[in-house]
mmCIF file of N, CA and C in Angstrom:
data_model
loop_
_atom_site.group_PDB
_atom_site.id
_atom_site.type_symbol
_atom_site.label_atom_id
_atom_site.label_comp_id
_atom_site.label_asym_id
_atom_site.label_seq_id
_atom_site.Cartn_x
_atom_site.Cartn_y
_atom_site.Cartn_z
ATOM 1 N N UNK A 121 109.744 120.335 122.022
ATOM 2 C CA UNK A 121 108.972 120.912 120.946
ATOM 3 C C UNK A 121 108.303 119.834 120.106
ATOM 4 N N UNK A 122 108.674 118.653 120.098
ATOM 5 C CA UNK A 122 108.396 117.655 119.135
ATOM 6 C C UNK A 122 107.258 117.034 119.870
ATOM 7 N N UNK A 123 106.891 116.775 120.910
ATOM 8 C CA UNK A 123 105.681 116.421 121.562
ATOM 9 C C UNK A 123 104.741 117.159 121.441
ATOM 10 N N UNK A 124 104.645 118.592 121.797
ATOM 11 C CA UNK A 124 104.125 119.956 121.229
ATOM 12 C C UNK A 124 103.576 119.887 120.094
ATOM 13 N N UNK A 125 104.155 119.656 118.938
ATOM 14 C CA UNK A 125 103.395 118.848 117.672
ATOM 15 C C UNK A 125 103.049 118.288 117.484
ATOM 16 N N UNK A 126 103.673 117.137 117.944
ATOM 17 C CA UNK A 126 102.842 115.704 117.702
ATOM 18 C C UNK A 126 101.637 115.652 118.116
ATOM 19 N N UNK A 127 101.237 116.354 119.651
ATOM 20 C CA UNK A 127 99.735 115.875 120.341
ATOM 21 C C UNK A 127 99.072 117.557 119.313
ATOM 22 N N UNK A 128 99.420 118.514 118.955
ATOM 23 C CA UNK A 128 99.125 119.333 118.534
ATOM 24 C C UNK A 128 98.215 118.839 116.925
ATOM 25 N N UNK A 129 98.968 118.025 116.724
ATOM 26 C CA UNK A 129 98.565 117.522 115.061
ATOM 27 C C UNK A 129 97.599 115.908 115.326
ATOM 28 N N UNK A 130 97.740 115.555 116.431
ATOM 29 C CA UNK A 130 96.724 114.417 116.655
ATOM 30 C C UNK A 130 95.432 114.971 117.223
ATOM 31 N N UNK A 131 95.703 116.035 117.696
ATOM 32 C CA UNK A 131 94.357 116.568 118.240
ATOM 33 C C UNK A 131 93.703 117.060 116.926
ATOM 34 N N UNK A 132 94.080 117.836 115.799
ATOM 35 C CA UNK A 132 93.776 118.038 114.993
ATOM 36 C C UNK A 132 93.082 117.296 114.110
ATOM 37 N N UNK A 133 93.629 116.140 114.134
ATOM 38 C CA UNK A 133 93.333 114.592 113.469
ATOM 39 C C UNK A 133 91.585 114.454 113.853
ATOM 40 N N UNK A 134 92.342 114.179 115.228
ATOM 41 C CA UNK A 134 91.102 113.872 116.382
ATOM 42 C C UNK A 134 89.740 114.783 116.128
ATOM 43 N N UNK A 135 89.978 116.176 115.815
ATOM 44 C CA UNK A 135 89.064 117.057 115.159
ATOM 45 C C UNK A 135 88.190 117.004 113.831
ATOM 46 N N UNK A 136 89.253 116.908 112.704
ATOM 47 C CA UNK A 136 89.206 116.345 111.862
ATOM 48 C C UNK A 136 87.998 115.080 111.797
ATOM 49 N N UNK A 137 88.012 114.367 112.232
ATOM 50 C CA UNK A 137 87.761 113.017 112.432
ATOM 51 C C UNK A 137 85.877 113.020 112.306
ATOM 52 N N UNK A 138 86.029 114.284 113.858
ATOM 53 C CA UNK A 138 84.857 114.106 114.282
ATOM 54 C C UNK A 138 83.744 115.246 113.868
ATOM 55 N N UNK A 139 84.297 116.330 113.021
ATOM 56 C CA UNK A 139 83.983 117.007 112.197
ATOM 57 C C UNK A 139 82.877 116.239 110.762
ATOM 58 N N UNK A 140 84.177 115.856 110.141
ATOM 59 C CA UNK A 140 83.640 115.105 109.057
ATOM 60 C C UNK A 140 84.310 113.747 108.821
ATOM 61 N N UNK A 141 83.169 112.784 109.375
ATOM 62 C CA UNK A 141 83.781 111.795 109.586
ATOM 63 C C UNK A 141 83.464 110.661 108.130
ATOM 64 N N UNK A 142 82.911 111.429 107.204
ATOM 65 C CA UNK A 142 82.962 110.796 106.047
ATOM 66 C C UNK A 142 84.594 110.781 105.246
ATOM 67 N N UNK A 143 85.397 112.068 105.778
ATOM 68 C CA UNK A 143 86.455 112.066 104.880
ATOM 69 C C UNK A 143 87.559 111.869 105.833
ATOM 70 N N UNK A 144 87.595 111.165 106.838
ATOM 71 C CA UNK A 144 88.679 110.729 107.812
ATOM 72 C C UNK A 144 88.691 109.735 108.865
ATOM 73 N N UNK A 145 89.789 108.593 108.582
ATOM 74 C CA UNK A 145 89.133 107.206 109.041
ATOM 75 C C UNK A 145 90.589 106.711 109.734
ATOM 76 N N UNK A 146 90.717 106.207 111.325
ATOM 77 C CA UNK A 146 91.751 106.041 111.435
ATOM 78 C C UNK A 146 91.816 104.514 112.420
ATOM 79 N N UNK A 147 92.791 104.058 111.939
ATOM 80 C CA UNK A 147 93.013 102.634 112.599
ATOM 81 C C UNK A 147 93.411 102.665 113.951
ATOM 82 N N UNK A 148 93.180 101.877 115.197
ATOM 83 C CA UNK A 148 93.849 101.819 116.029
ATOM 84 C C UNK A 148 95.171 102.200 116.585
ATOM 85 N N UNK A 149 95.439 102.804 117.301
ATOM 86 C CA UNK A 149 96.784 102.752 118.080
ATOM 87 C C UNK A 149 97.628 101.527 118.289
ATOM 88 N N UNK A 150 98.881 101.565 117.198
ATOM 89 C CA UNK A 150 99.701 100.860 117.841
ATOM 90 C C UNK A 150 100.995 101.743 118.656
ATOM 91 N N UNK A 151 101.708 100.664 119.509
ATOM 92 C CA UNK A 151 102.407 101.308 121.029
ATOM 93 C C UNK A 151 103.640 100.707 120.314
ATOM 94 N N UNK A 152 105.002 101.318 120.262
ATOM 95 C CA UNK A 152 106.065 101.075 120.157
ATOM 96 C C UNK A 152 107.406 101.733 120.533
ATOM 97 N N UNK A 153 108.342 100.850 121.484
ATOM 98 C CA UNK A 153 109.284 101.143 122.229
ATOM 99 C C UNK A 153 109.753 102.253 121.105
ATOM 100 N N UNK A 154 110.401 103.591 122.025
ATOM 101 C CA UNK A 154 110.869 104.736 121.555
ATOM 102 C C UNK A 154 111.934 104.984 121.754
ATOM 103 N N UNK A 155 112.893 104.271 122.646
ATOM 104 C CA UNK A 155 113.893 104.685 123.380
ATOM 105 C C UNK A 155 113.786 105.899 124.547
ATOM 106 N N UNK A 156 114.644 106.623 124.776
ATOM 107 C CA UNK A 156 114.494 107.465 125.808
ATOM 108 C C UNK A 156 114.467 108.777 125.470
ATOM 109 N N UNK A 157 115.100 109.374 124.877
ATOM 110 C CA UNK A 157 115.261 110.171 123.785
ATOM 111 C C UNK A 157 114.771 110.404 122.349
ATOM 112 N N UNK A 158 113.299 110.458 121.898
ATOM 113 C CA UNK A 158 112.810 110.522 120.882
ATOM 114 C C UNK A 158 113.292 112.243 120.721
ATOM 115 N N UNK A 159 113.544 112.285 119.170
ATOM 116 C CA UNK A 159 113.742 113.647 118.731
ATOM 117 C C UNK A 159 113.445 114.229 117.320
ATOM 118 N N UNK A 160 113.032 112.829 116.352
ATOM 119 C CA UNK A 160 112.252 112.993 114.853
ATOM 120 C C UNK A 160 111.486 111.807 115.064
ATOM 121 N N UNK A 161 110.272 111.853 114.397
ATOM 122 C CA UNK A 161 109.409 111.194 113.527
ATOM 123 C C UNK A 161 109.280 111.409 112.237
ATOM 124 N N UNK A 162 109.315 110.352 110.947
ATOM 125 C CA UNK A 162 108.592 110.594 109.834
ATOM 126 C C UNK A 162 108.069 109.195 109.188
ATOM 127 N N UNK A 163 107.106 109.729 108.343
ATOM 128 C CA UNK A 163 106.101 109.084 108.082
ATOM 129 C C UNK A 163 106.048 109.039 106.733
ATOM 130 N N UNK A 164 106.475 107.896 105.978
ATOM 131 C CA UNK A 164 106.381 107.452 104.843
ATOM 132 C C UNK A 164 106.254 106.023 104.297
ATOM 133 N N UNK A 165 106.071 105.580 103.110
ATOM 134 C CA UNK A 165 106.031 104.351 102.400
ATOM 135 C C UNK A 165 107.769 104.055 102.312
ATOM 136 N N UNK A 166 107.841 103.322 103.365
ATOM 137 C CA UNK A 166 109.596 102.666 103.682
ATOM 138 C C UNK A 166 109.522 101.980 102.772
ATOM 139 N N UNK A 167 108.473 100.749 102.854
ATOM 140 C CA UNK A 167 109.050 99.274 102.444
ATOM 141 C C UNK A 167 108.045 98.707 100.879
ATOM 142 N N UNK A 168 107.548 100.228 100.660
ATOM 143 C CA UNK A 168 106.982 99.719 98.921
ATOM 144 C C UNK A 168 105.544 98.886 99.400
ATOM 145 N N UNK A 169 105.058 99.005 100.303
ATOM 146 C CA UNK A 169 103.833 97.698 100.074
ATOM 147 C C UNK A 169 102.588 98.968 100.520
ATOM 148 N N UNK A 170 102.769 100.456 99.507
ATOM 149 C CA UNK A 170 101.405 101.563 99.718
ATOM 150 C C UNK A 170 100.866 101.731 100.596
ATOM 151 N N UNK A 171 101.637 101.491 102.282
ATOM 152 C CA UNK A 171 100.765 101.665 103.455
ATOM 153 C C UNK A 171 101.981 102.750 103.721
ATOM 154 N N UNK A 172 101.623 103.529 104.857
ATOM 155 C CA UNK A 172 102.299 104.768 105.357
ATOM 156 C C UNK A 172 102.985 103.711 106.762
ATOM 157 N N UNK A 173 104.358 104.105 106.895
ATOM 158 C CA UNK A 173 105.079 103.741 107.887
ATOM 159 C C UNK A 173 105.605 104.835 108.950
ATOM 160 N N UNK A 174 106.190 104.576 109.953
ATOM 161 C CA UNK A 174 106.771 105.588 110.698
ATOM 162 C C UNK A 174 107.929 104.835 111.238
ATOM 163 N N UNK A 175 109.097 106.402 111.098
ATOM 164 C CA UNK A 175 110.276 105.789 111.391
ATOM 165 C C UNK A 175 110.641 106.748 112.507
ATOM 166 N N UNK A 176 111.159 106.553 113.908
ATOM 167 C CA UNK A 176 111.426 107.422 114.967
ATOM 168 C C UNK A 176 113.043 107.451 114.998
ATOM 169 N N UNK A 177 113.501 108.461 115.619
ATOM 170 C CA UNK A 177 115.202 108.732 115.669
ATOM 171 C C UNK A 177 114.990 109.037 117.150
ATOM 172 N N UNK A 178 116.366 108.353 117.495
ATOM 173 C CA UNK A 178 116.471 108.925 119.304
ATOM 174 C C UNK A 178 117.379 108.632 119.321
ATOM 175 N N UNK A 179 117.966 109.860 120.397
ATOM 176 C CA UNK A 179 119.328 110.650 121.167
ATOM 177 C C UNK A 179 119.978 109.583 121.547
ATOM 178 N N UNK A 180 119.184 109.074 122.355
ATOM 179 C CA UNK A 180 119.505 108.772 123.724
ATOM 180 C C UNK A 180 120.352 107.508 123.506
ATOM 181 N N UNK A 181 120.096 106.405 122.652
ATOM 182 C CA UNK A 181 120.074 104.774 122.413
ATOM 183 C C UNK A 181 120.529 104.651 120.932
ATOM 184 N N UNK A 182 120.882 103.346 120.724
ATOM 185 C CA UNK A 182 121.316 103.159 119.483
ATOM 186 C C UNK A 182 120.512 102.091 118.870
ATOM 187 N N UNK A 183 118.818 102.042 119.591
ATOM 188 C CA UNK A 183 118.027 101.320 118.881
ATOM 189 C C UNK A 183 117.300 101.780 118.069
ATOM 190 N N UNK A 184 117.030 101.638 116.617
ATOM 191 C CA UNK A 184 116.072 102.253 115.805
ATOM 192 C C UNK A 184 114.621 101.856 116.042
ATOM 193 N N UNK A 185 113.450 102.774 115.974
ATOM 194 C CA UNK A 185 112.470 102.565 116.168
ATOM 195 C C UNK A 185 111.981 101.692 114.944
ATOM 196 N N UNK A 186 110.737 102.010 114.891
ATOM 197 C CA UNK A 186 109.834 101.233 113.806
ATOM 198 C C UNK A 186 108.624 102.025 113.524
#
């Protein structure tokens, strides 16, 4: 279900974007190991420096994403 959203809400983005592209501006793709088991994403100001971060949780491993 969580992939289901995710490409569900990037396509949206992706819409968004190309709709009105005066009010939506997005940086490159960065790629980062997920483990095997992704099962949350969220997206907030972690570390105080006003940029939006993302933090992933997975099942599977006991490595935290980034």
């Amino acid at each position: 279900m969580l992939r289901v959203g995710l490409v569900l809400a990037l396509a949206m983005a992706t819409a968004a974007q190309t709709v009105v592209p005066a009010l939506a501006s997005f940086n490159p793709a960065v790629n980062s190991a997920d483990g095997t088991t992704p099962v949350a994403i969220a997206v907030g100001d972690l570390n105080g420096d006003t940029k939006r971060d993302a933090a992933l949780a997975d099942y599977g491993s006991n490595i935290p994403g980034r």
